[in-house]
XYZ file of C-alpha atoms in Angstrom:
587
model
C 165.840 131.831 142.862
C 167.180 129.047 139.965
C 170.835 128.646 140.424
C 172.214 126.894 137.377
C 174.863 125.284 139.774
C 171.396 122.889 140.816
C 171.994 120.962 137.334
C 175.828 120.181 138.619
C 174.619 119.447 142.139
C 172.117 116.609 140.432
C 174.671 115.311 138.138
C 176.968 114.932 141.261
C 174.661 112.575 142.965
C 173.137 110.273 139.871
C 177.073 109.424 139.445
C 177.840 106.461 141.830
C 181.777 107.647 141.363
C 181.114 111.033 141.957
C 183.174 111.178 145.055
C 182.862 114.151 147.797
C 181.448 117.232 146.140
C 183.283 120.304 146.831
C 181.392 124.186 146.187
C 184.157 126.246 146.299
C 183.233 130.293 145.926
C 183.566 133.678 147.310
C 181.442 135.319 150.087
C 177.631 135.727 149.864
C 177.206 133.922 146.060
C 174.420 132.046 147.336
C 176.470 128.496 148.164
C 174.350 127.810 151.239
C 171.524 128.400 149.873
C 171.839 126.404 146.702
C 173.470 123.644 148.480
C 170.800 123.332 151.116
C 167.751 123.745 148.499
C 169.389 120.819 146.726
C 170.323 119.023 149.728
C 166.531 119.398 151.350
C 164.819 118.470 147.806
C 167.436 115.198 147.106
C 167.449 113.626 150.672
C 165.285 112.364 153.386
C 167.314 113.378 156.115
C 171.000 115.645 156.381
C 173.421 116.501 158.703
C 174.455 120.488 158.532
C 177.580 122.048 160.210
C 178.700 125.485 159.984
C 182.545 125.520 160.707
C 182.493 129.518 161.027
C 179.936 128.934 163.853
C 180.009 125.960 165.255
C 183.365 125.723 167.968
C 183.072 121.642 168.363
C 183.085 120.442 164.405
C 185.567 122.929 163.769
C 187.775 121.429 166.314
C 187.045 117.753 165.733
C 188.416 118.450 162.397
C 191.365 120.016 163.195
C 191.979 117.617 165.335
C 195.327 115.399 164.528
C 193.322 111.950 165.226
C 192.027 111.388 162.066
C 190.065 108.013 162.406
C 186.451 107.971 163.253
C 185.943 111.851 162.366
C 182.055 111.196 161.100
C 181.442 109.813 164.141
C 182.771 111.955 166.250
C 180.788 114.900 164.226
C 177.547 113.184 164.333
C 177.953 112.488 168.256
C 175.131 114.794 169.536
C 173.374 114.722 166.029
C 169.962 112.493 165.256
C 170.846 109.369 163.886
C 171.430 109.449 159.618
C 170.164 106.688 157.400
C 172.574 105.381 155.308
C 172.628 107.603 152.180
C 171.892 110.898 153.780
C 173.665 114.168 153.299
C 176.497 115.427 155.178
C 177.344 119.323 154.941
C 180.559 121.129 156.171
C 180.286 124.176 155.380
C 183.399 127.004 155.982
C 186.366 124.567 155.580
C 188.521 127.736 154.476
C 188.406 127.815 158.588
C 190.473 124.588 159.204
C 191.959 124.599 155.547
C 192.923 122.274 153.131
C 194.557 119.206 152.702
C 193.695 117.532 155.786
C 193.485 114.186 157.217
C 189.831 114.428 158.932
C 188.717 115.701 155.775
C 190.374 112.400 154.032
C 188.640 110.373 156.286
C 185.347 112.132 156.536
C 185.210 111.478 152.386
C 186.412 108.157 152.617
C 183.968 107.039 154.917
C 181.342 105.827 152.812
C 177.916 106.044 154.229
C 176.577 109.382 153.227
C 176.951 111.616 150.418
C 179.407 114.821 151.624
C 179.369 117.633 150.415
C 181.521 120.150 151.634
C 181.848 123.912 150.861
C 184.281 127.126 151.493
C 185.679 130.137 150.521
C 188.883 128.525 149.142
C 190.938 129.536 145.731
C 190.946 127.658 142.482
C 194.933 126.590 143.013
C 193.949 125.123 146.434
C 195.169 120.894 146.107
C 191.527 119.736 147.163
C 191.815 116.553 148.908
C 194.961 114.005 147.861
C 194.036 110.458 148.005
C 189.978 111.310 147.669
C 187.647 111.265 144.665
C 186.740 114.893 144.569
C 183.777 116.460 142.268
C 184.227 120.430 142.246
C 181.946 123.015 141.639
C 183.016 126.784 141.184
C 180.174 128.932 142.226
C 179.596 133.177 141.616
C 177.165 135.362 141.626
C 173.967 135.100 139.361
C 175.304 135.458 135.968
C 172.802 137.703 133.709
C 170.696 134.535 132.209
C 169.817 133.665 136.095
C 169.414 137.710 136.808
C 166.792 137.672 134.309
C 164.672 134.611 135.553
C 165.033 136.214 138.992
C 163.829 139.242 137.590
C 160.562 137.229 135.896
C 162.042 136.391 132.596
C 161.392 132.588 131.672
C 163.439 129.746 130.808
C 162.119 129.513 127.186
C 162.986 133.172 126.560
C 166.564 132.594 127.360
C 166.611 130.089 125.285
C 165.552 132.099 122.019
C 168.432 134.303 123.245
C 170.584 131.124 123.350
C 169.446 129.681 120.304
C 170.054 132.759 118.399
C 173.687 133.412 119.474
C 174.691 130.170 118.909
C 173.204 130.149 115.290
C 174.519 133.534 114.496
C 171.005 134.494 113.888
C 169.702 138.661 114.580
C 167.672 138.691 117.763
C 164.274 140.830 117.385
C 164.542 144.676 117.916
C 161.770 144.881 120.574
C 163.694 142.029 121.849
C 167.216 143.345 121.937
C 166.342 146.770 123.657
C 164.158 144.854 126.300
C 167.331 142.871 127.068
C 170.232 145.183 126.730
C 167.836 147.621 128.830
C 167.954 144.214 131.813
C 171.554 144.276 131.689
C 172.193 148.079 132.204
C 169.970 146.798 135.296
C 172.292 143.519 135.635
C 175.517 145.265 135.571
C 174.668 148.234 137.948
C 173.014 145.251 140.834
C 175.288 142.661 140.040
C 174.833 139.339 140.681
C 175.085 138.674 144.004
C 171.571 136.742 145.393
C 170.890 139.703 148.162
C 170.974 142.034 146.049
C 169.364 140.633 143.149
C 166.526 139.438 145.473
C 165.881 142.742 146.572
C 166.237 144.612 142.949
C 163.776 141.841 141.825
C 160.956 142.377 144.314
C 160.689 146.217 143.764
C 162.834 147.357 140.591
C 163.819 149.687 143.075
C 167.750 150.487 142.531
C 168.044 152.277 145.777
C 166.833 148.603 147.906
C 169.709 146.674 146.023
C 171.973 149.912 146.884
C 171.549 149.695 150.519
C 171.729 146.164 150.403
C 175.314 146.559 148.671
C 176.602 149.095 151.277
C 176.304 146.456 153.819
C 177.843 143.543 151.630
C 180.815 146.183 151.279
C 181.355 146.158 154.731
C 181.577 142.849 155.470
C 183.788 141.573 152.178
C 186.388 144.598 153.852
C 185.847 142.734 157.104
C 186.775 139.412 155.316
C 189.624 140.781 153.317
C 191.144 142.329 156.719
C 190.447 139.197 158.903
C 192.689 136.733 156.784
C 196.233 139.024 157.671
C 197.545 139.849 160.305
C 197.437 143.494 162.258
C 199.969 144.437 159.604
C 198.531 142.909 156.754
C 195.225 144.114 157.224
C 195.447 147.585 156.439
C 197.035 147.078 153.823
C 194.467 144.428 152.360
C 191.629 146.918 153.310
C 192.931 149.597 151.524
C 193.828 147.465 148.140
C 190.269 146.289 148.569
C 188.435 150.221 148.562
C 191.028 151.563 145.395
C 190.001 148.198 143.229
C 186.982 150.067 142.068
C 189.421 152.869 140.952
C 191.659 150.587 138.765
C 189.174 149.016 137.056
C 190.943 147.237 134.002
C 194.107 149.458 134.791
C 197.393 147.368 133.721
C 200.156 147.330 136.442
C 202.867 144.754 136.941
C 202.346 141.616 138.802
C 203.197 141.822 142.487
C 206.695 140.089 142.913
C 206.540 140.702 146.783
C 205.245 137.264 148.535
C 202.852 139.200 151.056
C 201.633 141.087 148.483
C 200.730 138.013 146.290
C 199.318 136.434 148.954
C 196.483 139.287 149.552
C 196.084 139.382 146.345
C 194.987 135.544 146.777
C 192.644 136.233 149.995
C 191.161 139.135 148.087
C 190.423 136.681 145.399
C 189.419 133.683 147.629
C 186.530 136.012 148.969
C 184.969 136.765 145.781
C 186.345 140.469 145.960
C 188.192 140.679 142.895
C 189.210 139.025 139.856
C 193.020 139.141 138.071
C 193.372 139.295 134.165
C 196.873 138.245 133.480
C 198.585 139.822 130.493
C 199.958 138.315 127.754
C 202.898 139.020 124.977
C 202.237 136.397 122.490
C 199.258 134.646 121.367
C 200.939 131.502 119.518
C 201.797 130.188 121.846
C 200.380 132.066 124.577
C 203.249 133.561 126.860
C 202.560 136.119 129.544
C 204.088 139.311 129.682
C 204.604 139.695 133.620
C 201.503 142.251 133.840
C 198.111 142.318 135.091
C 194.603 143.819 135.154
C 192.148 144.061 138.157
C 188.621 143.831 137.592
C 185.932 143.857 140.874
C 184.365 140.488 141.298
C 180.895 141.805 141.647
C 179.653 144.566 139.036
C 177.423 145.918 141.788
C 180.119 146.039 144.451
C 182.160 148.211 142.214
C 179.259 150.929 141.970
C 178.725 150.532 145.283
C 181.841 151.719 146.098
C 181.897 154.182 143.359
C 179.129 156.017 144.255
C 177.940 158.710 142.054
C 174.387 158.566 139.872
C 174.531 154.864 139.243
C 171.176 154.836 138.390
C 171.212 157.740 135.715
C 174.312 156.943 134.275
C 174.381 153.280 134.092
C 170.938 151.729 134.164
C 169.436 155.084 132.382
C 172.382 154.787 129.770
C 173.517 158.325 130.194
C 175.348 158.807 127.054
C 177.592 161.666 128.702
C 179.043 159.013 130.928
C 181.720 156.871 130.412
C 181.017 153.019 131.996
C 183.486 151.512 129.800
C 185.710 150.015 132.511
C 182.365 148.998 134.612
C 180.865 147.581 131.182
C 184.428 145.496 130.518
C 184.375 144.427 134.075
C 180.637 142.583 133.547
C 182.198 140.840 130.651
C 185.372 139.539 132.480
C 182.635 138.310 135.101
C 180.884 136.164 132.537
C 184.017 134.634 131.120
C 185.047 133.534 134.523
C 181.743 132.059 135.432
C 181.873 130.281 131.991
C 185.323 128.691 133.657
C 187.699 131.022 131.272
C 190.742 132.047 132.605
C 191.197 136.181 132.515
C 194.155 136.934 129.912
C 194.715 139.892 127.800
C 196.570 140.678 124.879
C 199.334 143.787 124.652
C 201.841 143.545 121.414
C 205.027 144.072 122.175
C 205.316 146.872 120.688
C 202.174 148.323 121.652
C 200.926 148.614 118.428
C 197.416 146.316 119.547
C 196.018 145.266 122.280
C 193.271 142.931 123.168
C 190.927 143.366 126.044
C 190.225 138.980 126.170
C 191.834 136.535 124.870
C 190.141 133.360 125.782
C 190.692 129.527 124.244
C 187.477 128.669 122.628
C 186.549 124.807 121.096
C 190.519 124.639 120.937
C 190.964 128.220 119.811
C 192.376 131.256 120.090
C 189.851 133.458 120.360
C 190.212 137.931 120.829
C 187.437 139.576 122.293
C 186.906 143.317 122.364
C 184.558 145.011 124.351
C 183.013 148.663 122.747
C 180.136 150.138 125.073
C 180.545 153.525 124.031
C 179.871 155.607 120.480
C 183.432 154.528 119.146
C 182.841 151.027 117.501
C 186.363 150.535 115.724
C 188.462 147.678 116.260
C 191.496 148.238 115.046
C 193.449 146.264 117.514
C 190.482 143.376 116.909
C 190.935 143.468 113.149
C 195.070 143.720 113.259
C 195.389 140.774 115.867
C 192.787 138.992 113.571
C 192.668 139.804 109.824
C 195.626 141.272 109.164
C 198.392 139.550 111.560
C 196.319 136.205 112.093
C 197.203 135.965 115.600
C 193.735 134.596 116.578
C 191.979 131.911 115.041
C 188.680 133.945 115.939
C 187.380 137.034 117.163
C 184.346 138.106 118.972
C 183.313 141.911 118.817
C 181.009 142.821 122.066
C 178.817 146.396 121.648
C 175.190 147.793 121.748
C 175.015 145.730 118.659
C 172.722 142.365 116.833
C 174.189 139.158 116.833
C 175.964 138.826 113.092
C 179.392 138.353 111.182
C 180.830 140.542 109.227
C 182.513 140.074 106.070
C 185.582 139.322 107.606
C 184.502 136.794 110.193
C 184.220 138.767 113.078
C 182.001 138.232 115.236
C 179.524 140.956 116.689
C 177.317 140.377 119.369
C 175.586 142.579 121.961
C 177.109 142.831 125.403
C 174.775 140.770 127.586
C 175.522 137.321 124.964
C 178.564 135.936 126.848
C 176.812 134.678 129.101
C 175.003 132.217 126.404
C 178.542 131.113 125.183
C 179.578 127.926 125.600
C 181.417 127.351 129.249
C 185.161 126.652 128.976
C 186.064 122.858 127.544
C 182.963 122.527 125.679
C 182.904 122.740 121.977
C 181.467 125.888 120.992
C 178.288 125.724 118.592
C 178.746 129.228 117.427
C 178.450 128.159 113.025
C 179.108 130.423 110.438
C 175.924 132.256 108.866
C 174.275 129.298 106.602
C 171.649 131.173 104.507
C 171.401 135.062 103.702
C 170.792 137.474 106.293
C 167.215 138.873 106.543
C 166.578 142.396 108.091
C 163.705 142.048 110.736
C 162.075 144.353 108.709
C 161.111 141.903 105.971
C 160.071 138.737 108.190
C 156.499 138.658 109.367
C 156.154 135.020 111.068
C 153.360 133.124 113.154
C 153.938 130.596 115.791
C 151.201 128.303 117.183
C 152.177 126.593 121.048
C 149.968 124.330 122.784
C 146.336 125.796 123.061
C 145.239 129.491 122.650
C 145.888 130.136 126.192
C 149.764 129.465 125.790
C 149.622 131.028 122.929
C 148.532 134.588 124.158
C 150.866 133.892 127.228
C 153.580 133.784 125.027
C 152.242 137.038 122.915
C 151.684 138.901 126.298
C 155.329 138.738 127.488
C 157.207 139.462 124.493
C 154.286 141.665 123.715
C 153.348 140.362 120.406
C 149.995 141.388 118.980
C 147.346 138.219 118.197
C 145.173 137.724 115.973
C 142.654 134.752 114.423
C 140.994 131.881 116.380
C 141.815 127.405 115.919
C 140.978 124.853 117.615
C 144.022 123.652 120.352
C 146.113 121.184 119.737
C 147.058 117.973 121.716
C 149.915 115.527 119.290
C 152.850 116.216 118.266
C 152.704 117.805 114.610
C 150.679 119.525 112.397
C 149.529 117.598 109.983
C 148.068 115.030 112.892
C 144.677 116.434 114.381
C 146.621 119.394 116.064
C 150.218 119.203 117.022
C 151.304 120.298 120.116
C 153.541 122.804 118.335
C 153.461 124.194 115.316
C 155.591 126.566 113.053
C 153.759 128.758 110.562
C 155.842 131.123 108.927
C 154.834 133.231 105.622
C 156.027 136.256 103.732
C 154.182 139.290 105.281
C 151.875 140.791 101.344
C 154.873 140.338 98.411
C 158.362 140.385 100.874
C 160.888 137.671 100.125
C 163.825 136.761 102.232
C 166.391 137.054 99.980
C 170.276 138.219 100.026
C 171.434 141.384 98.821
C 173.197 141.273 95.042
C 176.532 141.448 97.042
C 175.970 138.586 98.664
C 174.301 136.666 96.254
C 178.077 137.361 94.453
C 180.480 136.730 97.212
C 178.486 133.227 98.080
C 177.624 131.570 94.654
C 176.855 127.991 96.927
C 175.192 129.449 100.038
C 171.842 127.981 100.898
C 168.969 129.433 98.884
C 166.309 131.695 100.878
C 164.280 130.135 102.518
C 160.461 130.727 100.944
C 156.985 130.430 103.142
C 154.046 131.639 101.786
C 149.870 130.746 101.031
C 149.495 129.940 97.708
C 146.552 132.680 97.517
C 148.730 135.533 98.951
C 146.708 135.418 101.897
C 149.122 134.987 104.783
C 146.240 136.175 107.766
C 144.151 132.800 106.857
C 145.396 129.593 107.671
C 142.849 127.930 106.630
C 144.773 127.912 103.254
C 147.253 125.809 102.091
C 150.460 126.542 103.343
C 154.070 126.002 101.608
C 157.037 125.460 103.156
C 160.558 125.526 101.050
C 163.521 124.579 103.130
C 166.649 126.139 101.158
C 170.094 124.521 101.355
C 172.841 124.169 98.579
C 170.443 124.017 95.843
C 168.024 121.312 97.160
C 164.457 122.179 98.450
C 162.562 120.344 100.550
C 159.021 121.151 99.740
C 155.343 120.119 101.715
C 152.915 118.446 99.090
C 150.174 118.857 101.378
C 147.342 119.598 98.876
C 143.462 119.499 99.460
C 143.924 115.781 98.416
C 145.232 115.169 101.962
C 149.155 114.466 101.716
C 151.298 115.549 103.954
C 155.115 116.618 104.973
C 156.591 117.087 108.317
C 160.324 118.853 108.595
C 161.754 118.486 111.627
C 162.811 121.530 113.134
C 166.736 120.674 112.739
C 166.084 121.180 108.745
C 165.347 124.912 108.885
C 167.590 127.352 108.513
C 168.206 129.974 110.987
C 166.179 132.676 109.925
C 162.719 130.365 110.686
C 164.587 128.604 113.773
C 164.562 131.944 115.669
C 161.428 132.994 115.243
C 158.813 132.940 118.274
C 159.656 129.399 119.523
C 162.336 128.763 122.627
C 162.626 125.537 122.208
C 162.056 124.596 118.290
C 164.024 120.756 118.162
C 160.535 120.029 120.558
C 158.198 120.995 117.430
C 157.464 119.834 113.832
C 156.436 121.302 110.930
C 153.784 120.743 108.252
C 150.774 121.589 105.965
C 147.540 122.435 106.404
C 144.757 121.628 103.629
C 141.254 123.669 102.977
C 139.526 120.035 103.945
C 139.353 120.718 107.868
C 137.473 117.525 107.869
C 141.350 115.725 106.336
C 143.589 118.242 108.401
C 144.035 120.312 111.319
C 143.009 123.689 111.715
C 145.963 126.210 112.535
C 145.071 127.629 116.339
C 145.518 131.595 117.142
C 148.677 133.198 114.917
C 151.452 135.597 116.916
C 152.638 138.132 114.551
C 156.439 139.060 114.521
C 156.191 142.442 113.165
């Protein structure tokens, strides 16, 4: 099962300042597993302790001498090279700061990882170079390679959110019909691995049950007798509150089980807010499950009619608004939402995106209006930005709102990095009017890519081995023409409202005969009234675009990873150029 937290985990070790890495996370999100498949991979030899389990580490680190700790850990153990791995896993037993800890990551001979089920606001380790990794549950991208999806067809997912471009129909209903799936298993590996082996909801059910029972057991076994009744029973009526505003607890035991509910993965807090410039907070809250598949667990009912068969009598708002606060906090955004004071708008996210302030609204059902959206937005300019989440393409409107479908935040950009989500840069095409071919590798990748996003084939070439097209047979190849007399153009009110937007961009076969590559091929690049145009005639010359040049509407078409290709011309001389290999249709 790919955990993206193995790209972190690889970045930690190829720093030499990198410092002790700590995994913090809740119960059961996979952190022993993706720290010992890293660990096993990355080193010759390890050292593993288990401080839940293992009486003697536990107490050698709690332990107030705090010289010599690794040695006194790796007493019984086989003797590490220097450079090996040391795991302590569990150190929300002994808790943090503390001096052994200091001293195990000061020591200097191994690489230590160490990992727990502590909270975000725990100090870490004073004094000590500390790299920190949050880890959840699978978010939906790593539900769907679980699930058999591949890497390259998140990426066209990826690619097409961040451009702003409309994701294919078949496409869109394939994925939106995953997440119903994603947000009624949630993301937690047990369950996932047992949805994914048999697409059978009632294995991942069972397997939920049981991970019930033992987050109650956790929430209850961090109180005392007193405490834990009452953290029990705050635990079972989350499910029932699901995005439910209440005020902030101002009782310290109550904050604090709040905290151990949190520390355990069992929940997540959205904190309310009465101003968005500046942000202040308005003393309320919001409480949203931290798994999706926890919560129907605990709800019960006809999960799998209602939410993965998209029962359109039922109302999975709140469990729909729950999976998006789940993505924004494994993207590293804090929970907020916006209320006016009045109570004239509210918000359901407000998050800070590339610097800005950024509403998001979440609409699952048949209502799609966003009045509170467009006030806070367009008409108060409260936000800087707006994102629009529904059963919806990716697009923006008129008034720079942005619309994409549910399952997309998970292919926004995580917190701190500059978002790459650009405004629309040439007219919007309707799937309806683009018919496009793509060409990867030899014929068998080619019908391996047809087969699974079940694209019909058609026509026969000889493979390819370079890197381009015009080059005896690149590796990759774009060929994209207008499907009989269809043009991508922009609608007359478009065409009025931008004078200086990009012209269409214009593919065709100068005989009209898109099905036969063996003709030549033109490819017009649009963009503020310059075209850049292949000259590739029977005479033999040639023009390459890279893949950067094209405008969205070609970019998104059949290829995952498009900055890896080239594109050219093909001549009637197959003696001067290439052949074009086997053609996938985009209907």
């Amino acid at each position: 099962m790919d955990r993206k937290a193995a790209s972190s985990f690889a970045e930690w070790k190829g720093d030499p300042e990198c410092g002790v890495l700590l995994v913090r996370g809740g119960r059961r999100v996979g952190k022993t597993y993706s720290i010992m498949r890293f660990v096993k991979k990355s080193y010759r030899s390890y050292a593993y302790f288990d401080l839940e389990t293992d009486a003697r580490a536990r107490d050698v680190l709690k332990d107030q001498e705090s010289k010599g700790v690794l040695d006194r850990l790796l007493f019984d153990a086989p003797r590490l090279a220097a450079g090996s791995a040391v795991v302590i896993e569990g150190i929300q037993m002994i808790g943090l700061p503390r001096a052994s800890l200091l001293d195990v990551a000061s020591d200097g001979r191994f690489d230590v990882i160490l990992s727990g089920s502590i909270g975000e606001d725990d100090p870490g380790i004073p004094g000590c170079n500390v790299s920190i990794i949050d880890m959840r549950g699978l978010d939906f991208e790593e539900f769907l390679w679980a699930t058999g999806f591949r890497h390259r067809h998140t990426e066209y997912l990826r690619e097409c959110v961040e451009r702003l471009v409309p994701i294919d129909k078949d496409v869109l209903a394939d994925v939106s019909r995953m997440y119903r799936e994603y947000v009624a298993v949630g993301g937690l590996p047990e369950a996932v691995r047992a949805y994914s082996r048999t697409r059978d909801y009632s294995k991942a059910s069972s397997v939920l049950r049981g991970l019930v029972s033992i987050l109650e057991e956790d929430a209850a076994s961090r109180h005392r007798k007193t405490e834990s009744l009452k953290a029990m029973m705050a635990f079972r009526s989350a499910p029932l509150r699901l995005g439910s505003e209440s005020p902030e607890p101002s009782d310290e035991k109550d904050e604090r089980m709040i905290d151990g509910l949190r520390q355990i993965g069992a929940i997540e807090v959205c904190r309310g807010l009465s101003g968005l410039s500046p942000l202040s907070e308005s003393g309320s809250w919001k409480v949203y499950m931290g798994d999706t598949g926890i919560a129907c667990a605990m709800l019960g009912g006809n999960v799998k009619g209602e939410v993965i068969g998209h029962d359109p009598s039922a109302d999975n708002g709140a469990l729909i608004e729950n999976a998006v606060a789940c993505e924004l906090r494994r993207r590293g955004y804090p929970l907020r939402f916006y209320r006016a004071p009045d109570g004239s708008s509210e918000v359901d996210f407000v998050a800070v995106m590339d610097g800005k302030i950024t509403a998001m609204e979440v609409k699952s059902g048949g209502n799609r209006r966003s009045r509170s959206l467009n006030r806070v937005f367009l008409d108060e300019g409260l936000a800087e930005s707006a994102v629009k989440l529904s059963e919806s393409n990716v697009m923006r409107d008129r008034g720079g709102v942005v619309h994409l479908p549910l399952f997309a935040v998970c292919f926004l950009p995580d917190a701190g990095m500059r978002s790459s989500l650009l405004p629309v840069q040439s007219a919007d095409v309707s799937d309806e009017q683009v018919c496009a071919g793509v060409r990867v590798g030899d014929d068998e990748q080619v019908r391996d890519v047809a087969a699974e996003w079940h694209w019909p084939v058609h026509g026969h070439g000889a493979a390819g081995q370079n890197g381009h097209l015009g080059d005896r047979g690149g590796l990759g190849a774009l060929l994209v023409h207008l499907h009989q007399s269809l043009v991508l153009s922009a609608s007359e009110g478009q065409r009025e409202s931008a004078e200086h937007a990009p012209e269409p961009c214009l593919a065709r076969s100068q005989t009209g005969h898109p099905h036969h590559p063996e003709h030549v091929l033109e490819v017009v690049v649009g963009g503020h009234g310059q075209h850049r145009q292949g000259k590739a005639d029977v005479g033999g010359r040639r023009g390459h675009y890279a893949i950067e040049e094209l405008p969205p509407e070609l970019r998104r078409l059949g290829l995952p990873r498009l900055q890896d290709v080239q594109v050219g011309r093909v001549g009637r001389d197959h003696q001067e150029h290439d052949r074009v290999g086997p053609v996938v249709s985009v209907p």
